[in-house]
Short mmCIF file of C-alpha atoms in Angstrom, two decimals:
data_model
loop_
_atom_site.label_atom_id
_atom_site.label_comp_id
_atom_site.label_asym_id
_atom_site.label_seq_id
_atom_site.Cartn_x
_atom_site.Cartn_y
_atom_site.Cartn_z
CA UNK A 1 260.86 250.53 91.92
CA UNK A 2 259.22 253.40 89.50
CA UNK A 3 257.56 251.26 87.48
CA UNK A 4 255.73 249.25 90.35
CA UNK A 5 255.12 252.12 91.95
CA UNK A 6 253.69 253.61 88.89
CA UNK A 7 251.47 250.34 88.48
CA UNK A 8 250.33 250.31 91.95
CA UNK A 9 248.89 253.65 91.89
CA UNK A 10 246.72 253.17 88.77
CA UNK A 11 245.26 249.90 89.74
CA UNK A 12 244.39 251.52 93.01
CA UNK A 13 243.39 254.71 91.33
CA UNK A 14 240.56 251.83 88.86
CA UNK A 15 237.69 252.15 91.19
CA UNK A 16 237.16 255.38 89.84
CA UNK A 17 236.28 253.40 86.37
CA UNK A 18 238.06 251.49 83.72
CA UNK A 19 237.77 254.18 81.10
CA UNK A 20 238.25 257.98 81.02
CA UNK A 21 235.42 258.70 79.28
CA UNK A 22 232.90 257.03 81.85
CA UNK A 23 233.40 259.83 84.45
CA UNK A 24 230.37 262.23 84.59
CA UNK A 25 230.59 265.43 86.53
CA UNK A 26 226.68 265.28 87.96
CA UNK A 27 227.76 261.91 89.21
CA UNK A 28 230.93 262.85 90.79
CA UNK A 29 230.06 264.07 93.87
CA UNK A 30 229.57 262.87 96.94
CA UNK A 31 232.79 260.35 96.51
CA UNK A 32 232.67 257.71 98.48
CA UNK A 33 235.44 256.85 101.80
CA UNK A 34 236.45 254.34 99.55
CA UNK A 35 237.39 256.24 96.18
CA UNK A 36 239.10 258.67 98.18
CA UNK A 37 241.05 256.41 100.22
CA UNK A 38 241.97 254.91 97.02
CA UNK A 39 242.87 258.08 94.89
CA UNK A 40 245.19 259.16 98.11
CA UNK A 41 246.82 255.80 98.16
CA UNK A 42 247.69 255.98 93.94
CA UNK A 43 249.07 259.49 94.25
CA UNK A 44 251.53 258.15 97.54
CA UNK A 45 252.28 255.40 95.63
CA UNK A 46 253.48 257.58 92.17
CA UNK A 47 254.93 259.91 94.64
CA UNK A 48 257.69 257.51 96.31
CA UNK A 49 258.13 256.12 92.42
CA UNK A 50 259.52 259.89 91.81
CA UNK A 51 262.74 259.92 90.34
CA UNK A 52 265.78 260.76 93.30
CA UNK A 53 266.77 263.36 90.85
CA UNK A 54 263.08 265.14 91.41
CA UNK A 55 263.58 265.11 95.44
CA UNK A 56 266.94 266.87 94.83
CA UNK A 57 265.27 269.27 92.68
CA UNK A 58 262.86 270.50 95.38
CA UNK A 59 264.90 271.60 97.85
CA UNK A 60 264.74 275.41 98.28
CA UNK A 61 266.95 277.58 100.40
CA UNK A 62 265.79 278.78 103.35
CA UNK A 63 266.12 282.23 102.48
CA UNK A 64 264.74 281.89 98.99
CA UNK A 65 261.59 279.79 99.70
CA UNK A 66 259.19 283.03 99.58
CA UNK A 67 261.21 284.84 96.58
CA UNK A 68 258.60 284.82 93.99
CA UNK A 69 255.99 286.23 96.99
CA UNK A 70 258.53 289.49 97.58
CA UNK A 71 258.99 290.09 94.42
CA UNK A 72 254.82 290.28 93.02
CA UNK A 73 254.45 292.68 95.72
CA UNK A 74 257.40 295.24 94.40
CA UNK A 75 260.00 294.13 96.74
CA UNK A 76 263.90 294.07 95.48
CA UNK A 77 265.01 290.20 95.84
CA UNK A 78 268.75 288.66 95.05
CA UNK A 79 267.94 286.95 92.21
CA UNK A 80 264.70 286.62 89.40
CA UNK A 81 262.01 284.28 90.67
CA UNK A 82 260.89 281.48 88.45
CA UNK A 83 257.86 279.86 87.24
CA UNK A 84 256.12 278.40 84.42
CA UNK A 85 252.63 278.84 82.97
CA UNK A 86 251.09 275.15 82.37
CA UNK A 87 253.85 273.92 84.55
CA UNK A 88 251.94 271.12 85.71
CA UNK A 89 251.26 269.57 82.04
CA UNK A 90 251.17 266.56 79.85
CA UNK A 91 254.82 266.95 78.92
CA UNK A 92 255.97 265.53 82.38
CA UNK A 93 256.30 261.68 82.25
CA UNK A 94 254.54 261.64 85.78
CA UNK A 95 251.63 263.80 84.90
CA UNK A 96 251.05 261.29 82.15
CA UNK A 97 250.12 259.20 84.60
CA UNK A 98 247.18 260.15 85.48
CA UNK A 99 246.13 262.34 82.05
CA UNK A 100 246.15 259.14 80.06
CA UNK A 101 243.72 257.69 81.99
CA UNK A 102 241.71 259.26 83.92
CA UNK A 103 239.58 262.68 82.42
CA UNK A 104 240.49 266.43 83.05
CA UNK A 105 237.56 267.14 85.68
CA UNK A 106 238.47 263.92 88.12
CA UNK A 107 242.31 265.04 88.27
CA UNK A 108 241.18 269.24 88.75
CA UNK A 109 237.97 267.70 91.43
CA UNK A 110 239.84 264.95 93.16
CA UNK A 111 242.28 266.73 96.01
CA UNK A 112 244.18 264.12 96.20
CA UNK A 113 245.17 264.23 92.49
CA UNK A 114 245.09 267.64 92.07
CA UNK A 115 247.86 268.09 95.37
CA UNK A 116 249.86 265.58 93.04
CA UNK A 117 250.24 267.12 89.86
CA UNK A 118 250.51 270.72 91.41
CA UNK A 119 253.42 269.38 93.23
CA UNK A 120 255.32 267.41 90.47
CA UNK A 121 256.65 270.25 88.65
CA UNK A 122 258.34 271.80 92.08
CA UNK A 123 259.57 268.30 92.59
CA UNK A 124 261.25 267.65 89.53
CA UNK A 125 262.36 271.60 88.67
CA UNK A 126 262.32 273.32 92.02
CA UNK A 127 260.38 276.09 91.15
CA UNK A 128 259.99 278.82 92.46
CA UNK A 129 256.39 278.96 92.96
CA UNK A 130 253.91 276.20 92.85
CA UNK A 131 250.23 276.73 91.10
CA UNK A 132 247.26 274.97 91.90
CA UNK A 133 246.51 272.48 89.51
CA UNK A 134 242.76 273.66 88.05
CA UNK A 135 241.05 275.27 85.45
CA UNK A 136 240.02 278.61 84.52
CA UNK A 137 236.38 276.98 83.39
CA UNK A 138 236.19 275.65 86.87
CA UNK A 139 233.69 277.65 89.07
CA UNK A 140 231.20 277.55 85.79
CA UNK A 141 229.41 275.32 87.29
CA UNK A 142 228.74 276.95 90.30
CA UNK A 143 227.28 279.49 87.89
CA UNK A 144 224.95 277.49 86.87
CA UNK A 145 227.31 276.83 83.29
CA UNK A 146 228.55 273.25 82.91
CA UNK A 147 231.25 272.37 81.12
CA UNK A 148 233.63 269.13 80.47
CA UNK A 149 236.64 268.61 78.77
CA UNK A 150 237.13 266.02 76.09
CA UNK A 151 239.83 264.96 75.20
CA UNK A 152 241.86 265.94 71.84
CA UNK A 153 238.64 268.51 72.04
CA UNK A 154 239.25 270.75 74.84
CA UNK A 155 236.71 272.16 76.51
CA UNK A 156 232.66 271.64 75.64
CA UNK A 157 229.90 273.29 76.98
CA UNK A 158 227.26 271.55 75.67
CA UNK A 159 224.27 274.47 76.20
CA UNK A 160 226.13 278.06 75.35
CA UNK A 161 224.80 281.24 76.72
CA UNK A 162 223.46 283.31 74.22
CA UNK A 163 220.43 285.21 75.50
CA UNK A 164 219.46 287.79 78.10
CA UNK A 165 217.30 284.83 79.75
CA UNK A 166 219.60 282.50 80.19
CA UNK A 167 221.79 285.02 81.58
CA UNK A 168 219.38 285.92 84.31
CA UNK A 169 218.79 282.47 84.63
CA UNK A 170 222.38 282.06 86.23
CA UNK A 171 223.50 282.02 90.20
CA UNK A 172 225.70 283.86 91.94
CA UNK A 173 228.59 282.25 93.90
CA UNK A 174 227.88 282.73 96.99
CA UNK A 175 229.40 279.79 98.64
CA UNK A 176 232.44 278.16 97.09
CA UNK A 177 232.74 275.61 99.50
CA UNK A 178 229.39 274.47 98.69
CA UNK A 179 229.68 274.14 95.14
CA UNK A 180 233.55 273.79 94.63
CA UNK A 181 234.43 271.76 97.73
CA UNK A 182 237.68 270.23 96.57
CA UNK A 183 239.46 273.94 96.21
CA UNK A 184 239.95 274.50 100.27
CA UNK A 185 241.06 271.21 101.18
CA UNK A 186 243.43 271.21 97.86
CA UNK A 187 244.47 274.52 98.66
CA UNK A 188 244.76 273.78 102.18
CA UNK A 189 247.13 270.85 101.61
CA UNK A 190 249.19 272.58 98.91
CA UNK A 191 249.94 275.61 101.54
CA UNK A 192 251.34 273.25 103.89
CA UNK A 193 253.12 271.25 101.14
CA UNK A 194 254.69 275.15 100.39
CA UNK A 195 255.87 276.50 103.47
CA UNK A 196 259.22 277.35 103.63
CA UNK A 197 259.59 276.05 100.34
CA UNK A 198 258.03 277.82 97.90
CA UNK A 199 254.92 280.08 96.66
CA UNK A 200 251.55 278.92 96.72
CA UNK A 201 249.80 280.58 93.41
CA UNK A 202 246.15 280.15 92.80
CA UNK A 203 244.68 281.33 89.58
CA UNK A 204 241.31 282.48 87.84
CA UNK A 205 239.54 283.49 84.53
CA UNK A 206 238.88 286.85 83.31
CA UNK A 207 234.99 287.79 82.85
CA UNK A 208 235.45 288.42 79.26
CA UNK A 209 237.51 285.03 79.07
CA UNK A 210 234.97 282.77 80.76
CA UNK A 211 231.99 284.57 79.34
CA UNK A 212 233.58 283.88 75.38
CA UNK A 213 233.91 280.28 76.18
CA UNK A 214 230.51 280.01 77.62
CA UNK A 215 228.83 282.07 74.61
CA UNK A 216 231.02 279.64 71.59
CA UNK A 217 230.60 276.74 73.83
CA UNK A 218 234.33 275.45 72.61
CA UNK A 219 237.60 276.70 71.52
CA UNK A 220 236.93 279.11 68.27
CA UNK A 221 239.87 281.05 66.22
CA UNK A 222 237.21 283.96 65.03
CA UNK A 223 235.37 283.77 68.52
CA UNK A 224 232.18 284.19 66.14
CA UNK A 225 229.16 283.91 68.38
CA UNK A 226 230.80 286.27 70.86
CA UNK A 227 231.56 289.40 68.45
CA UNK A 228 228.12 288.92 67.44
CA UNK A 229 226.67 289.52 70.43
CA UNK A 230 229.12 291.73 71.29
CA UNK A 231 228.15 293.71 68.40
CA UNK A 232 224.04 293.05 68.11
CA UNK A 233 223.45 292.41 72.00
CA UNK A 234 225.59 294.31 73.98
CA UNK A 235 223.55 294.49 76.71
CA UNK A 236 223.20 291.03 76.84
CA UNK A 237 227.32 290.75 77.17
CA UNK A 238 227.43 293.47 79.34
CA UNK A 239 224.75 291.86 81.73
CA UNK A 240 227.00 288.32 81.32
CA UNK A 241 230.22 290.28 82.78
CA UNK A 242 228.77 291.90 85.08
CA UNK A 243 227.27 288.61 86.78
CA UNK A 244 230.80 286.79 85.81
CA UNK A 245 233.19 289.79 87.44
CA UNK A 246 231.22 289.36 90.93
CA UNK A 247 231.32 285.77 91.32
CA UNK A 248 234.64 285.49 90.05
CA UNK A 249 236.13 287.85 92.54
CA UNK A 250 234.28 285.80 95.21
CA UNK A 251 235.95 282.70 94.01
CA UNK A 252 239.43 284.23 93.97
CA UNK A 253 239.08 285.58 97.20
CA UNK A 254 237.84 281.90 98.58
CA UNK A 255 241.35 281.09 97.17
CA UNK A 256 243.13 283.26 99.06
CA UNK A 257 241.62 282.76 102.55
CA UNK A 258 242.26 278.83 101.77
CA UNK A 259 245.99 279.67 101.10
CA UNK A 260 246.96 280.85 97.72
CA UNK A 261 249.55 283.83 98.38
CA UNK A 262 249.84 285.46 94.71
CA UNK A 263 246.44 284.97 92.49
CA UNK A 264 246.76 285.38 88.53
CA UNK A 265 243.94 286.53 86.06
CA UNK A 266 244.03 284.73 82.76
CA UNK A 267 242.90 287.25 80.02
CA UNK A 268 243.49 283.75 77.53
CA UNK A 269 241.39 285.11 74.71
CA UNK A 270 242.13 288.64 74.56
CA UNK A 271 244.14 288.13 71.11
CA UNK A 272 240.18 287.86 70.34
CA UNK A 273 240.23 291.42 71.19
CA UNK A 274 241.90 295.01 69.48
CA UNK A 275 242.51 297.89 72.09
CA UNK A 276 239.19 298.93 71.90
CA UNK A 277 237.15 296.49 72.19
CA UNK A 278 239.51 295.27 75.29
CA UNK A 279 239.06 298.30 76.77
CA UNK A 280 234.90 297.93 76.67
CA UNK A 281 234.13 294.24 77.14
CA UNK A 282 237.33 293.27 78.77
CA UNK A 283 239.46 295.05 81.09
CA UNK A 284 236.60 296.61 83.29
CA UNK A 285 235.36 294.02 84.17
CA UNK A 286 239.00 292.39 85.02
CA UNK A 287 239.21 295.38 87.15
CA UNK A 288 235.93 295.09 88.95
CA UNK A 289 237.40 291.59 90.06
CA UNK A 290 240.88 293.17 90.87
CA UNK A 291 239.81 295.79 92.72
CA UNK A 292 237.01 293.41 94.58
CA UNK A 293 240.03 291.02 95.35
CA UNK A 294 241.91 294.27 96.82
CA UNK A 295 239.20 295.47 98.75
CA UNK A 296 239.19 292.09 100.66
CA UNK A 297 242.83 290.81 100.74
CA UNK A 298 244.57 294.47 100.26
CA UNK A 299 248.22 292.59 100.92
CA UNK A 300 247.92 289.84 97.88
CA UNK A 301 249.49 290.12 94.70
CA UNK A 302 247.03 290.32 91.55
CA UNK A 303 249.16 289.38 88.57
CA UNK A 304 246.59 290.27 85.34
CA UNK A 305 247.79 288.38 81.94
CA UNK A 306 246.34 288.96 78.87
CA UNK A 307 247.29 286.66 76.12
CA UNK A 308 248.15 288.03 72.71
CA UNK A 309 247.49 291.62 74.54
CA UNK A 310 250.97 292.68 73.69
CA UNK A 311 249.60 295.15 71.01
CA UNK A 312 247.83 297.36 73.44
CA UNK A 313 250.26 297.20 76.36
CA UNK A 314 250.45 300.74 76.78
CA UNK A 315 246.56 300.47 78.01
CA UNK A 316 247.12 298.14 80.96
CA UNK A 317 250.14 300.20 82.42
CA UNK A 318 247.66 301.75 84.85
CA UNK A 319 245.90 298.92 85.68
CA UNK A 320 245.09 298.06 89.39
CA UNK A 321 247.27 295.06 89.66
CA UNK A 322 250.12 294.50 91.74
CA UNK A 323 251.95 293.25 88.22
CA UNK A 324 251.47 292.72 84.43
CA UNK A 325 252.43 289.16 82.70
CA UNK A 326 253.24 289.60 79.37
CA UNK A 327 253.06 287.27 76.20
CA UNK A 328 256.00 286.43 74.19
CA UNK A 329 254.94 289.10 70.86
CA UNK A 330 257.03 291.78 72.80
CA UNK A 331 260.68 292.46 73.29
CA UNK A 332 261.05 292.34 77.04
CA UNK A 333 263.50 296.09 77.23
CA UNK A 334 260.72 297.49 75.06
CA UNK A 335 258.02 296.61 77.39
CA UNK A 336 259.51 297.76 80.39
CA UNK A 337 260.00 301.16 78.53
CA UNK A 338 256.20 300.78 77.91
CA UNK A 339 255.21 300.36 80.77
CA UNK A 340 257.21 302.35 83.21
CA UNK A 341 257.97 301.36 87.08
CA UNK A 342 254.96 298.36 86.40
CA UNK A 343 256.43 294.78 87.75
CA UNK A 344 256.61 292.21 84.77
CA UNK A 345 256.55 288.61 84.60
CA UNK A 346 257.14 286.57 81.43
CA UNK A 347 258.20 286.18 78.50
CA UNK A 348 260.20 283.49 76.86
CA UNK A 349 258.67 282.23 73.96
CA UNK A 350 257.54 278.25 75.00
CA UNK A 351 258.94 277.04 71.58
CA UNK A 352 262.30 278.40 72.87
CA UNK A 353 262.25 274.73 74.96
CA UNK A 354 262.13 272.81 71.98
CA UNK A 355 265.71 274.10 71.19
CA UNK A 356 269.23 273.21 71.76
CA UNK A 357 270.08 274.17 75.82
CA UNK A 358 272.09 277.00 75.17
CA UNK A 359 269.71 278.32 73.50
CA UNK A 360 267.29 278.06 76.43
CA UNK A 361 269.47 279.57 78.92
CA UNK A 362 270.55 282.78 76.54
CA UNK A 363 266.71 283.48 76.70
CA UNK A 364 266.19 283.11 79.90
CA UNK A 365 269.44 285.59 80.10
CA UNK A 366 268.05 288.04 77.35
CA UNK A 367 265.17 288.12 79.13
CA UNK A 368 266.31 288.59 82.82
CA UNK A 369 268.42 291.79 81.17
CA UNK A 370 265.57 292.70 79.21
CA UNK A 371 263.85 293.01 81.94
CA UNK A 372 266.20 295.16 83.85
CA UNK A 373 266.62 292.75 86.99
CA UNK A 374 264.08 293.93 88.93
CA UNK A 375 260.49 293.85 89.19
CA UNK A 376 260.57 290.86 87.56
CA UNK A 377 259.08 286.82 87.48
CA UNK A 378 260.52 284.80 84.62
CA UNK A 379 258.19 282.90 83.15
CA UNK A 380 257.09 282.55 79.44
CA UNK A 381 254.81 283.98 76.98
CA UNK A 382 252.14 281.61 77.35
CA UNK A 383 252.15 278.04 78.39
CA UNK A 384 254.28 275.05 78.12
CA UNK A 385 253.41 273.00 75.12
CA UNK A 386 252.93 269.12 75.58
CA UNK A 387 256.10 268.23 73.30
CA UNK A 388 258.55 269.70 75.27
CA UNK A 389 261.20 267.95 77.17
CA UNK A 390 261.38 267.90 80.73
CA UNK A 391 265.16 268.76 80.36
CA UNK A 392 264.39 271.83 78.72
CA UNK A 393 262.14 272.78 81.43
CA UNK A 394 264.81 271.86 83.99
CA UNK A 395 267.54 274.35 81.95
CA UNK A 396 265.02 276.93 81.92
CA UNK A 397 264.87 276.79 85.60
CA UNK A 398 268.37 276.16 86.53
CA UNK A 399 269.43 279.26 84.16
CA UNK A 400 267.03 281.41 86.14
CA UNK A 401 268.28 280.61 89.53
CA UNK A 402 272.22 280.49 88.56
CA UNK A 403 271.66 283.77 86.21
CA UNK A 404 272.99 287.33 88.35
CA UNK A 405 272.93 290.75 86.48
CA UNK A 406 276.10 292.30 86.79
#
């Protein structure tokens, strides 16, 4: 039943294109009735070829469906919610689906898919919270930066921003249904898919984040062409944030009033960054964008996660957001400590899942203690890894929902 299932949905998903690598973003809007009708009937089609064991998974008690909601916003809860950074990933059988054969920017652009894959991960786990399936780089566009992602690449953006002309060159978002159409109705969908289940996270870049990836143009380990200018032009970077931290709070805000509850700010290249230069080029501007996000939706959680930022904790204690995530280069107790009455989520190291189940579930109990039992979101230190076992994942979760402090 799976498997013809599984084969139904990606012949009807084919009139998007035989090959992955024929999709072009300037091309892929308008869709037509037709490709839409066809990428809603693959993703029914994979979903009634879900494993029974993935149904069973899902199912949420009624007084535990908005956990993970109480708990961002300081509230005490019975038990530590649960969710996963990259939870909807290439190391799930069913997201493979779709990843091997069809690119990045169709799955993130097509509602349809994007419901999907958001969704598989609460199927098969029962998490606790359920993230829209997207990208950080994903409003660049609308910015007048385009981007794609190529496979066994990553991300490419083929004309980087490197000059004060071409940053006055770029538009505001102003309108994100205009330009990013597919984020209501996903998010629309999604929040109906959530109630009483679970919560609905959406999710954006930082401004120094987005503006790095647009200056390199691709993944970089010395993030070169940005310390330069950083360095020799920082007028021009300052001019690039300062365009990026508007728009972007506009875009997270669109998220909310389309129905994500908890938003969460990926600082993903501050291990680019020491405490100084974090505290110049990258957490005022993540702070213009909290405190935008505030001003408009005062009542939703801003969780603010900067990757590799562990070093400098003691700088984002007083941060404006309603909770820290924290990488997996810090000893949970010690952070706490560090940080004082600050919420916490994280921070199990993601290679943790590639061991023996045991060992899974005494992190996930280190951790839970660690963190005191309170004031706390399990998740890890960064995101899960494409080789890990869906089992793993499933202990993770289980050990969070079974696991009580004494």
């Amino acid at each position: 039943m799976e498997s013809k299932a599984l084969a139904a949905g990606l012949v009807a998903l084919s009139v998007f294109g035989d090959s992955a690598q024929a999709f072009s973003p300037s091309s892929f809007f308008p869709r037509t009735t037709a490709s839409r009708a066809a990428a809603t009937s693959a993703a029914s089609s994979l979903r009634m070829g879900a494993p029974a064991a993935a149904e069973k998974g899902g199912k949420v008690k009624a007084d535990a469906h908005d956990i993970l909601l109480r708990v961002a916003k300081g509230e005490e809860a019975e038990r530590t919610p649960v969710w996963l950074m990259r939870q909807a990933g290439r190391y799930m059988k069913e997201f493979k689906a779709y990843s091997n054969k069809y690119p990045f920017r169709m799955r993130s652009e097509t509602p349809e898919i994007a419901i999907e894959l958001s969704m598989q991960p609460f199927r098969a786990f029962g998490t606790d919270g359920i993230i829209m399936f997207s990208d950080i780089l994903t409003p660049l566009p609308s910015m007048g930066v385009e981007f794609d992602v190529i496979k066994g690449t990553g991300p490419v953006i083929e004309t980087p921003v490197r000059s004060m002309d071409q940053v006055k060159k770029l538009t505001p978002i102003d309108d994100p249904d205009k330009t990013t159409p597919f984020i209501r109705e996903t998010l629309s969908a999604l929040k109906k898919e959530a109630e009483g289940k679970a919560t609905l996270l959406g999710f954006v870049g930082s401004p120094f984040t987005l503006a790095a990836y647009s200056v390199e143009g691709k993944a970089n380990k010395n993030c070169f062409e940005t310390k330069k200018m950083m360095y020799n032009d920082p007028e021009v970077m300052h001019a690039f944030l300062d365009h990026i931290a508007d728009s972007i709070a506009t875009y997270a805000c669109h998220q909310i009033d389309c129905g994500a509850q908890v938003i969460q700010i990926f600082e993903s290249w501050a291990h680019h960054l020491g405490p100084r230069d974090w505290g110049v080029f990258a957490r005022p501007y993540a702070e213009r964008v909290i405190n935008k996000i505030k001003a408009v939706h005062p009542d939703t959680p801003v969780i603010y996660f900067a990757n590799g930022g562990s070093s400098y904790l003691e700088k984002q204690k007083d941060m404006p957001c309603d909770m820290l995530s924290i990488d997996w280069g810090v000893d949970m107790a010690e952070a706490r400590k560090t940080l004082g009455g600050m919420p916490v989520s994280g921070n199990v190291d993601p290679l943790v899942l590639m061991g023996p189940e045991e060992g899974i579930r005494e992190a996930v109990r280190e951790c839970i203690r660690g963190a005191g039992g309170s004031g706390h979101i399990l998740n890890l230190g960064h995101g899960v890894i494409e080789p890990t076992p869906e089992e793993a994942v499933a202990a993770f979760v289980d050990e969070a929902k079974k696991f009580r402090l004494a």
